[in-house]
DNA sequence: AACCTGGGTTGAATCGATTCGACAACGAGG
DNA sequence: CCTCGTTGTCGAATCGATTCAACCCAGGTT
């Protein structure tokens, strides 16, 4: 069931079949129909490897995901889903590579083996070995997130710095003077995870600008870690009346800790942050938060990558997202200190 | 940077380089070292497409996932992660295909384009077009979940029927007489989603066997659907004192509804079911539940697929999982009706 | 009638590997 | 000294497509 078989049955040469398939040269209507009939009858589709070998491109994108050991966050999952879907719309397949460290066989296979036309990286560190590795290679790539020095690469990212700053300003406007930042896990931040650092930078700057007291703490990416972190915060810093967070997975725990301490949201305590819509809406009361537009970002990453593949020498582009902060009902004026 | 380049630099023929790479023929130690040095220096790796073309196998597995539009459940995500990781351990890559319906370009590309050596399907319906399609083709495949007539295919699945039956028996032993089943969404069940039907079958049988009153209801896969379904259940069937569920995503909603109605778990109402450990442990109080072993199942699916690829004519194998029901604290004796 | 034109088709080269059969070199055995 | 067997290396065919240059032929020009 190869192209030769089709050619034989249709009584033409292999090249003619190929031209019917690609439409790159005119083929007379009668022959075209005859060939097409054979193709339809046998449900023939050209061997993807042979085609890739000759054409020099695979019609496949690589997507490097964090290794499965650590469960993917909802946000990461959103990126994967949207990248895969955007690629499918462009008739491209997606090859997955679970790669954490630098010396990863799967990652190397994808980069050097010419298995893909380009790569999308996520979970970017400020200093990222995979990015350096890809920069050295010829392979076009786009990052979701960005390194400390992103110039010269194509990327999409969320402006955590600006978003957290705006959250702080919002809380300050409401009269809060002691504000906490619930960051991602200590390991992630220590490893140079970009959003963690940028959120902290935005927090620190806004806190200083408004003359507030800011407490920042790291917190594992799950409910129980959130509960523990929040409980500790409430006892060590009882004067804190509001928190901003980029750790959506900790939200249920934060909620439980506040309930356990008898603090009613938003009357006694305000919470705002960056979180996927469904986390925000599952919070009680619904969380005032910016929603990371994973769907758009994944699609945009694919679009940027396709550009880069089409014109590898053109100047790389990027896109920084500033999603709006949806006002829901988890933030209110600070409780009066006279009581 | 192809094999010819290596051969030239090492002053040998292309075949000798190939033999060094594969070790399929003896190569004298001096030549071997000389060639290896060139390979290391240039960081050469054979072109995966050329190799696949010649060898007739791609060292790639296809994984068909539900289309991204509907967010993947935690369980599905667990399967994806474990499949990818198990494949990586075997030095295989994974090609993703988001395919819901039958006539899907991405799915067809994978099946007919010889892009993969085998396919893993998930989210299997009792009658599944994709399974029929794959059966017709030559391509080895394994399903996570099973059709109504799984004979002749390799599969892994969880014994929802047995698990739910055991949940019902457990509740009956505790004295509950009116029990509800919170199933997956109505659309899913209507579409012939296996676990939904099998859970219902197990529920019905156990309820009859123990002479209980059983109420079964469908419920969307998220917290708010769970809340709505549970609220409705509590008002329409106030005598129900326990529920079994296979809908983990609805658990937070179920919890909220019970709290809102003032029913204390497990004193006034018992909940048991099948749910990933982290859902069960986030329930208050922790949920007595069986945990679907997604990690093992994904790895086993890959193992079965590799068997099938190695020996396509051998009898297919399967594996049905009966994970233990972990006793936590969400089930207690039925409240006494005298009150 | 010879010449051109151009649409339609084909043969052959090519992509980058693998692998088989052939062959050269060399030591051992008769 | 000749033959035989081993060991190591090479040339050429092959996998299944794409694509270029060449060619054929019908129809229109001169």
CSV table of N, CA, C and O in Angstrom, one decimal, chain B residues 210-317:
chain,number,residue,atom,x,y,z
B,210,UNK,N,-29.5,-6.5,48.4
B,210,UNK,CA,-29.7,-6.2,49.8
B,210,UNK,C,-31.0,-5.7,50.1
B,210,UNK,O,-31.3,-5.3,51.3
B,211,UNK,N,-31.9,-5.6,49.1
B,211,UNK,CA,-33.2,-5.1,49.4
B,211,UNK,C,-33.3,-3.6,49.8
B,211,UNK,O,-34.1,-3.3,50.7
B,212,UNK,N,-32.4,-2.8,49.2
B,212,UNK,CA,-32.4,-1.4,49.5
B,212,UNK,C,-33.2,-0.6,48.5
B,212,UNK,O,-33.6,-1.1,47.5
B,213,UNK,N,-33.3,0.7,48.9
B,213,UNK,CA,-33.9,1.6,47.9
B,213,UNK,C,-32.7,2.4,47.3
B,213,UNK,O,-31.9,3.0,48.0
B,214,UNK,N,-32.6,2.3,46.0
B,214,UNK,CA,-31.5,3.0,45.3
B,214,UNK,C,-31.9,4.1,44.4
B,214,UNK,O,-32.9,4.0,43.7
B,215,UNK,N,-31.3,5.3,44.5
B,215,UNK,CA,-31.5,6.4,43.6
B,215,UNK,C,-30.3,6.6,42.8
B,215,UNK,O,-29.2,6.8,43.4
B,216,UNK,N,-30.4,6.6,41.5
B,216,UNK,CA,-29.2,7.0,40.8
B,216,UNK,C,-29.4,8.3,40.0
B,216,UNK,O,-30.4,8.5,39.5
B,217,UNK,N,-28.3,9.1,40.0
B,217,UNK,CA,-28.4,10.4,39.3
B,217,UNK,C,-27.1,10.7,38.6
B,217,UNK,O,-26.1,10.3,39.0
B,218,UNK,N,-27.3,11.4,37.5
B,218,UNK,CA,-26.1,11.8,36.7
B,218,UNK,C,-25.7,13.2,37.2
B,218,UNK,O,-26.6,13.9,37.7
B,219,UNK,N,-24.5,13.6,37.0
B,219,UNK,CA,-24.0,14.8,37.6
B,219,UNK,C,-22.8,15.2,36.8
B,219,UNK,O,-21.9,14.5,36.5
B,220,UNK,N,-22.8,16.5,36.3
B,220,UNK,CA,-21.6,17.0,35.6
B,220,UNK,C,-20.3,16.9,36.4
B,220,UNK,O,-20.3,16.8,37.6
B,221,UNK,N,-19.2,17.0,35.6
B,221,UNK,CA,-17.9,16.8,36.2
B,221,UNK,C,-17.3,18.0,36.9
B,221,UNK,O,-16.2,18.4,36.6
B,222,UNK,N,-18.0,18.7,37.7
B,222,UNK,CA,-17.4,19.8,38.4
B,222,UNK,C,-18.1,20.1,39.7
B,222,UNK,O,-19.2,19.6,39.9
B,223,UNK,N,-17.5,20.9,40.5
B,223,UNK,CA,-18.0,21.2,41.8
B,223,UNK,C,-19.5,21.7,41.8
B,223,UNK,O,-20.3,21.3,42.5
B,224,UNK,N,-19.7,22.7,40.9
B,224,UNK,CA,-21.0,23.3,41.0
B,224,UNK,C,-22.1,22.3,40.5
B,224,UNK,O,-23.2,22.3,41.1
B,225,UNK,N,-21.8,21.5,39.6
B,225,UNK,CA,-22.8,20.5,39.2
B,225,UNK,C,-23.1,19.5,40.4
B,225,UNK,O,-24.2,19.1,40.6
B,226,UNK,N,-22.0,19.2,41.1
B,226,UNK,CA,-22.1,18.3,42.2
B,226,UNK,C,-23.0,19.0,43.3
B,226,UNK,O,-23.9,18.3,43.9
B,227,UNK,N,-22.8,20.3,43.5
B,227,UNK,CA,-23.6,21.0,44.5
B,227,UNK,C,-25.1,20.9,44.1
B,227,UNK,O,-25.9,20.6,45.0
B,228,UNK,N,-25.3,21.3,42.9
B,228,UNK,CA,-26.7,21.3,42.4
B,228,UNK,C,-27.4,19.9,42.5
B,228,UNK,O,-28.5,19.8,43.1
B,229,UNK,N,-26.7,18.9,42.1
B,229,UNK,CA,-27.2,17.5,42.1
B,229,UNK,C,-27.5,17.1,43.5
B,229,UNK,O,-28.6,16.5,43.8
B,230,UNK,N,-26.6,17.4,44.4
B,230,UNK,CA,-26.8,16.9,45.8
B,230,UNK,C,-27.9,17.7,46.5
B,230,UNK,O,-28.7,17.1,47.2
B,231,UNK,N,-27.9,19.0,46.2
B,231,UNK,CA,-29.0,19.8,46.8
B,231,UNK,C,-30.4,19.2,46.4
B,231,UNK,O,-31.3,19.0,47.2
B,232,UNK,N,-30.5,19.0,45.1
B,232,UNK,CA,-31.7,18.4,44.6
B,232,UNK,C,-32.1,17.1,45.2
B,232,UNK,O,-33.2,16.8,45.7
B,233,UNK,N,-31.0,16.2,45.3
B,233,UNK,CA,-31.2,14.9,45.9
B,233,UNK,C,-31.8,15.0,47.3
B,233,UNK,O,-32.7,14.3,47.7
B,234,UNK,N,-31.2,15.9,48.1
B,234,UNK,CA,-31.5,16.0,49.5
B,234,UNK,C,-32.9,16.5,49.7
B,234,UNK,O,-33.6,16.1,50.7
B,235,UNK,N,-33.4,17.3,48.8
B,235,UNK,CA,-34.8,17.8,48.9
B,235,UNK,C,-35.8,16.8,48.4
B,235,UNK,O,-36.8,16.6,49.0
B,236,UNK,N,-35.5,16.2,47.2
B,236,UNK,CA,-36.4,15.2,46.7
B,236,UNK,C,-36.4,13.9,47.4
B,236,UNK,O,-37.5,13.2,47.4
B,237,UNK,N,-35.3,13.5,48.0
B,237,UNK,CA,-35.3,12.2,48.7
B,237,UNK,C,-34.7,12.4,50.0
B,237,UNK,O,-33.5,12.0,50.3
B,238,UNK,N,-35.4,13.0,50.9
B,238,UNK,CA,-34.8,13.4,52.3
B,238,UNK,C,-34.4,12.1,53.1
B,238,UNK,O,-33.7,12.2,54.0
B,239,UNK,N,-35.0,11.0,52.7
B,239,UNK,CA,-34.7,9.8,53.5
B,239,UNK,C,-33.3,9.1,53.1
B,239,UNK,O,-32.9,8.1,53.7
B,240,UNK,N,-32.7,9.6,52.0
B,240,UNK,CA,-31.4,9.0,51.6
B,240,UNK,C,-30.4,9.4,52.7
B,240,UNK,O,-30.3,10.6,53.1
B,241,UNK,N,-29.6,8.4,53.1
B,241,UNK,CA,-28.6,8.7,54.2
B,241,UNK,C,-27.2,8.4,53.7
B,241,UNK,O,-26.3,8.6,54.5
B,242,UNK,N,-27.1,8.0,52.5
B,242,UNK,CA,-25.7,7.7,52.0
B,242,UNK,C,-25.6,7.8,50.5
B,242,UNK,O,-26.6,7.6,49.8
B,243,UNK,N,-24.4,8.1,50.0
B,243,UNK,CA,-24.2,8.2,48.6
B,243,UNK,C,-22.9,7.5,48.2
B,243,UNK,O,-21.9,7.5,49.0
B,244,UNK,N,-22.9,6.8,47.1
B,244,UNK,CA,-21.7,6.3,46.5
B,244,UNK,C,-21.5,7.1,45.2
B,244,UNK,O,-22.4,7.5,44.6
B,245,UNK,N,-20.2,7.3,44.9
B,245,UNK,CA,-19.9,8.2,43.7
B,245,UNK,C,-18.7,7.7,43.0
B,245,UNK,O,-17.7,7.2,43.5
B,246,UNK,N,-18.7,7.9,41.6
B,246,UNK,CA,-17.5,7.7,40.9
B,246,UNK,C,-17.1,9.1,40.2
B,246,UNK,O,-16.3,9.1,39.4
B,247,UNK,N,-17.8,10.1,40.7
B,247,UNK,CA,-17.5,11.4,40.1
B,247,UNK,C,-16.7,12.3,41.1
B,247,UNK,O,-17.2,13.1,41.8
B,248,UNK,N,-15.4,12.1,41.0
B,248,UNK,CA,-14.5,12.8,42.0
B,248,UNK,C,-14.6,14.3,41.9
B,248,UNK,O,-14.5,15.0,42.9
B,249,UNK,N,-14.7,14.8,40.7
B,249,UNK,CA,-14.7,16.2,40.5
B,249,UNK,C,-15.9,16.9,41.1
B,249,UNK,O,-15.9,18.1,41.4
B,250,UNK,N,-17.0,16.1,41.4
B,250,UNK,CA,-18.2,16.7,42.0
B,250,UNK,C,-18.1,16.7,43.5
B,250,UNK,O,-18.9,17.4,44.2
B,251,UNK,N,-17.0,16.1,44.1
B,251,UNK,CA,-16.9,15.9,45.5
B,251,UNK,C,-17.0,17.3,46.3
B,251,UNK,O,-17.7,17.4,47.3
B,252,UNK,N,-16.2,18.3,45.9
B,252,UNK,CA,-16.3,19.5,46.6
B,252,UNK,C,-17.7,20.1,46.6
B,252,UNK,O,-18.1,20.6,47.7
B,253,UNK,N,-18.4,20.0,45.5
B,253,UNK,CA,-19.8,20.4,45.5
B,253,UNK,C,-20.7,19.6,46.4
B,253,UNK,O,-21.6,20.2,47.1
B,254,UNK,N,-20.5,18.3,46.4
B,254,UNK,CA,-21.3,17.5,47.3
B,254,UNK,C,-21.1,17.9,48.7
B,254,UNK,O,-22.1,18.0,49.5
B,255,UNK,N,-19.8,18.2,49.0
B,255,UNK,CA,-19.5,18.6,50.4
B,255,UNK,C,-20.2,19.9,50.7
B,255,UNK,O,-20.9,20.0,51.8
B,256,UNK,N,-20.2,20.9,49.8
B,256,UNK,CA,-20.8,22.1,50.1
B,256,UNK,C,-22.3,22.0,50.2
B,256,UNK,O,-23.0,22.6,51.1
B,257,UNK,N,-22.9,21.1,49.4
B,257,UNK,CA,-24.4,21.0,49.5
B,257,UNK,C,-24.8,20.4,50.8
B,257,UNK,O,-25.7,20.8,51.5
B,258,UNK,N,-24.0,19.4,51.3
B,258,UNK,CA,-24.3,18.7,52.6
B,258,UNK,C,-24.2,19.7,53.7
B,258,UNK,O,-25.0,19.8,54.6
B,259,UNK,N,-23.1,20.5,53.6
B,259,UNK,CA,-22.9,21.6,54.7
B,259,UNK,C,-24.1,22.5,54.7
B,259,UNK,O,-24.6,22.9,55.7
B,260,UNK,N,-24.5,23.0,53.5
B,260,UNK,CA,-25.5,23.9,53.4
B,260,UNK,C,-26.8,23.4,54.0
B,260,UNK,O,-27.6,24.2,54.6
B,261,UNK,N,-27.1,22.1,53.8
B,261,UNK,CA,-28.3,21.5,54.3
B,261,UNK,C,-28.1,21.1,55.8
B,261,UNK,O,-29.0,20.5,56.4
B,262,UNK,N,-27.0,21.4,56.3
B,262,UNK,CA,-26.8,21.1,57.7
B,262,UNK,C,-26.6,19.6,58.1
B,262,UNK,O,-26.7,19.2,59.2
B,263,UNK,N,-26.3,18.9,57.0
B,263,UNK,CA,-26.0,17.4,57.3
B,263,UNK,C,-24.5,17.2,57.6
B,263,UNK,O,-23.7,17.6,56.8
B,264,UNK,N,-24.2,16.7,58.7
B,264,UNK,CA,-22.8,16.5,59.1
B,264,UNK,C,-22.4,15.1,58.6
B,264,UNK,O,-23.0,14.1,58.9
B,265,UNK,N,-21.2,15.1,57.9
B,265,UNK,CA,-20.6,13.8,57.5
B,265,UNK,C,-19.6,13.4,58.5
B,265,UNK,O,-18.8,14.2,59.0
B,266,UNK,N,-19.6,12.1,59.0
B,266,UNK,CA,-20.5,11.0,58.6
B,266,UNK,C,-21.7,10.8,59.5
B,266,UNK,O,-22.5,9.9,59.3
B,267,UNK,N,-21.9,11.7,60.5
B,267,UNK,CA,-23.0,11.5,61.5
B,267,UNK,C,-24.3,11.4,60.8
B,267,UNK,O,-25.1,10.4,61.0
B,268,UNK,N,-24.7,12.4,60.0
B,268,UNK,CA,-26.0,12.4,59.4
B,268,UNK,C,-26.0,11.7,58.0
B,268,UNK,O,-27.1,11.4,57.4
B,269,UNK,N,-24.9,11.7,57.3
B,269,UNK,CA,-24.8,11.3,55.9
B,269,UNK,C,-23.5,10.7,55.6
B,269,UNK,O,-22.4,11.2,56.0
B,270,UNK,N,-23.5,9.5,55.0
B,270,UNK,CA,-22.2,8.9,54.6
B,270,UNK,C,-21.9,9.0,53.1
B,270,UNK,O,-22.9,9.0,52.3
B,271,UNK,N,-20.7,9.2,52.8
B,271,UNK,CA,-20.3,9.2,51.4
B,271,UNK,C,-19.1,8.3,51.2
B,271,UNK,O,-18.2,8.3,51.9
B,272,UNK,N,-19.2,7.5,50.1
B,272,UNK,CA,-18.1,6.6,49.7
B,272,UNK,C,-18.0,6.6,48.2
B,272,UNK,O,-18.9,7.1,47.5
B,273,UNK,N,-16.9,6.0,47.7
B,273,UNK,CA,-16.9,6.0,46.2
B,273,UNK,C,-15.5,5.6,45.7
B,273,UNK,O,-14.7,5.0,46.3
B,274,UNK,N,-15.3,6.0,44.4
B,274,UNK,CA,-14.1,5.8,43.7
B,274,UNK,C,-13.5,7.2,43.4
B,274,UNK,O,-14.2,8.0,42.8
B,275,UNK,N,-12.3,7.5,43.9
B,275,UNK,CA,-11.8,8.8,43.7
B,275,UNK,C,-10.3,8.8,43.8
B,275,UNK,O,-9.7,8.0,44.6
B,276,UNK,N,-9.6,9.6,43.1
B,276,UNK,CA,-8.1,9.7,43.3
B,276,UNK,C,-7.8,10.1,44.7
B,276,UNK,O,-8.6,10.8,45.4
B,277,UNK,N,-6.7,9.7,45.2
B,277,UNK,CA,-6.3,9.9,46.6
B,277,UNK,C,-6.4,11.3,47.0
B,277,UNK,O,-7.0,11.6,48.1
B,278,UNK,N,-6.0,12.2,46.1
B,278,UNK,CA,-6.0,13.6,46.6
B,278,UNK,C,-7.4,14.2,46.7
B,278,UNK,O,-7.6,15.1,47.5
B,279,UNK,N,-8.3,13.7,45.9
B,279,UNK,CA,-9.7,14.2,46.1
B,279,UNK,C,-10.2,13.6,47.4
B,279,UNK,O,-10.9,14.3,48.1
B,280,UNK,N,-9.9,12.4,47.6
B,280,UNK,CA,-10.5,11.7,48.8
B,280,UNK,C,-9.9,12.4,50.0
B,280,UNK,O,-10.7,12.6,51.0
B,281,UNK,N,-8.7,12.7,50.0
B,281,UNK,CA,-8.1,13.3,51.2
B,281,UNK,C,-8.4,14.8,51.4
B,281,UNK,O,-8.3,15.3,52.5
B,282,UNK,N,-8.9,15.4,50.3
B,282,UNK,CA,-9.3,16.8,50.5
B,282,UNK,C,-10.8,16.9,50.9
B,282,UNK,O,-11.2,18.0,51.3
B,283,UNK,N,-11.5,15.8,50.9
B,283,UNK,CA,-12.8,15.8,51.4
B,283,UNK,C,-12.8,15.9,52.9
B,283,UNK,O,-11.9,15.5,53.5
B,284,UNK,N,-13.8,16.6,53.4
B,284,UNK,CA,-13.9,16.7,54.9
B,284,UNK,C,-15.1,16.0,55.4
B,284,UNK,O,-16.2,16.4,55.0
B,285,UNK,N,-15.0,15.0,56.2
B,285,UNK,CA,-13.8,14.3,56.6
B,285,UNK,C,-13.3,13.4,55.4
B,285,UNK,O,-14.0,13.2,54.5
B,286,UNK,N,-12.0,13.0,55.5
B,286,UNK,CA,-11.4,12.2,54.4
B,286,UNK,C,-12.3,11.1,54.0
B,286,UNK,O,-13.0,10.4,54.8
B,287,UNK,N,-12.4,10.9,52.7
B,287,UNK,CA,-13.4,10.1,52.0
B,287,UNK,C,-12.9,8.6,52.0
B,287,UNK,O,-11.8,8.3,51.6
B,288,UNK,N,-13.8,7.7,52.5
B,288,UNK,CA,-13.6,6.3,52.3
B,288,UNK,C,-13.8,6.0,50.8
B,288,UNK,O,-14.9,6.2,50.3
B,289,UNK,N,-12.7,5.6,50.1
B,289,UNK,CA,-12.8,5.5,48.7
B,289,UNK,C,-11.8,4.5,48.1
B,289,UNK,O,-10.7,4.3,48.7
B,290,UNK,N,-12.1,4.0,46.9
B,290,UNK,CA,-11.1,3.2,46.2
B,290,UNK,C,-10.4,4.2,45.3
B,290,UNK,O,-11.0,5.1,44.7
B,291,UNK,N,-9.1,4.1,45.2
B,291,UNK,CA,-8.3,5.0,44.4
B,291,UNK,C,-7.9,4.3,43.1
B,291,UNK,O,-7.3,3.2,43.0
B,292,UNK,N,-8.3,4.9,41.9
B,292,UNK,CA,-8.0,4.4,40.6
B,292,UNK,C,-6.5,4.5,40.4
B,292,UNK,O,-5.9,5.6,40.5
B,293,UNK,N,-5.8,3.3,40.2
B,293,UNK,CA,-4.3,3.4,40.2
B,293,UNK,C,-3.8,3.8,38.8
B,293,UNK,O,-3.3,3.0,38.0
B,294,UNK,N,-4.0,5.1,38.5
B,294,UNK,CA,-3.7,5.5,37.1
B,294,UNK,C,-2.3,5.3,36.7
B,294,UNK,O,-2.0,4.9,35.6
B,295,UNK,N,-1.4,5.4,37.7
B,295,UNK,CA,0.1,5.2,37.4
B,295,UNK,C,0.3,3.8,36.9
B,295,UNK,O,1.0,3.6,35.9
B,296,UNK,N,-0.1,2.9,37.7
B,296,UNK,CA,0.1,1.5,37.3
B,296,UNK,C,-0.6,1.2,36.0
B,296,UNK,O,-0.1,0.5,35.1
B,297,UNK,N,-1.8,1.7,35.8
B,297,UNK,CA,-2.6,1.4,34.6
B,297,UNK,C,-1.9,1.9,33.4
B,297,UNK,O,-1.9,1.2,32.3
B,298,UNK,N,-1.4,3.1,33.4
B,298,UNK,CA,-0.8,3.7,32.3
B,298,UNK,C,0.5,2.9,31.9
B,298,UNK,O,0.7,2.5,30.7
B,299,UNK,N,1.2,2.5,32.9
B,299,UNK,CA,2.4,1.7,32.7
B,299,UNK,C,2.1,0.4,32.1
B,299,UNK,O,2.7,-0.1,31.2
B,300,UNK,N,1.0,-0.2,32.7
B,300,UNK,CA,0.6,-1.5,32.2
B,300,UNK,C,0.1,-1.4,30.7
B,300,UNK,O,0.3,-2.3,29.9
B,301,UNK,N,-0.6,-0.4,30.4
B,301,UNK,CA,-1.1,-0.2,29.1
B,301,UNK,C,0.1,-0.2,28.1
B,301,UNK,O,0.0,-0.8,27.0
B,302,UNK,N,1.1,0.6,28.5
B,302,UNK,CA,2.3,0.6,27.6
B,302,UNK,C,2.9,-0.8,27.5
B,302,UNK,O,3.3,-1.2,26.4
B,303,UNK,N,3.0,-1.5,28.6
B,303,UNK,CA,3.6,-2.8,28.5
B,303,UNK,C,2.8,-3.7,27.6
B,303,UNK,O,3.3,-4.5,26.8
B,304,UNK,N,1.5,-3.7,27.8
B,304,UNK,CA,0.6,-4.5,26.9
B,304,UNK,C,0.8,-4.2,25.4
B,304,UNK,O,0.9,-5.0,24.5
B,305,UNK,N,0.9,-2.9,25.2
B,305,UNK,CA,1.1,-2.4,23.8
B,305,UNK,C,2.4,-2.9,23.2
B,305,UNK,O,2.5,-3.4,22.1
B,306,UNK,N,3.4,-2.8,24.0
B,306,UNK,CA,4.7,-3.3,23.5
B,306,UNK,C,4.7,-4.8,23.2
B,306,UNK,O,5.2,-5.2,22.2
B,307,UNK,N,4.0,-5.6,24.1
B,307,UNK,CA,3.8,-7.0,23.8
B,307,UNK,C,3.1,-7.2,22.4
B,307,UNK,O,3.5,-8.0,21.6
B,308,UNK,N,2.1,-6.4,22.3
B,308,UNK,CA,1.3,-6.5,21.1
B,308,UNK,C,2.1,-6.2,19.8
B,308,UNK,O,1.9,-6.8,18.8
B,309,UNK,N,2.9,-5.2,20.0
B,309,UNK,CA,3.8,-4.8,18.8
B,309,UNK,C,4.8,-5.9,18.5
B,309,UNK,O,5.0,-6.2,17.4
B,310,UNK,N,5.3,-6.4,19.6
B,310,UNK,CA,6.4,-7.5,19.4
B,310,UNK,C,5.7,-8.7,18.8
B,310,UNK,O,6.3,-9.4,18.0
B,311,UNK,N,4.5,-9.1,19.2
B,311,UNK,CA,3.9,-10.3,18.8
B,311,UNK,C,2.4,-10.0,18.4
B,311,UNK,O,1.5,-10.3,19.2
B,312,UNK,N,2.2,-9.4,17.2
B,312,UNK,CA,0.9,-9.0,16.9
B,312,UNK,C,-0.2,-10.1,16.8
B,312,UNK,O,-1.4,-9.9,16.9
B,313,UNK,N,0.3,-11.3,16.6
B,313,UNK,CA,-0.6,-12.4,16.4
B,313,UNK,C,-0.9,-13.2,17.7
B,313,UNK,O,-1.9,-13.9,17.7
B,314,UNK,N,-0.1,-12.9,18.7
B,314,UNK,CA,-0.3,-13.6,20.0
B,314,UNK,C,-1.7,-13.2,20.5
B,314,UNK,O,-2.3,-12.2,20.2
B,315,UNK,N,-2.2,-14.0,21.4
B,315,UNK,CA,-3.5,-13.7,22.0
B,315,UNK,C,-3.4,-12.4,22.8
B,315,UNK,O,-2.5,-12.3,23.6
B,316,UNK,N,-4.4,-11.5,22.7
B,316,UNK,CA,-4.3,-10.3,23.4
B,316,UNK,C,-4.5,-10.5,24.9
B,316,UNK,O,-5.2,-11.5,25.3
B,317,UNK,N,-4.0,-9.7,25.7
B,317,UNK,CA,-4.1,-9.9,27.2
B,317,UNK,C,-4.9,-8.6,27.7
B,317,UNK,O,-5.0,-7.6,27.1
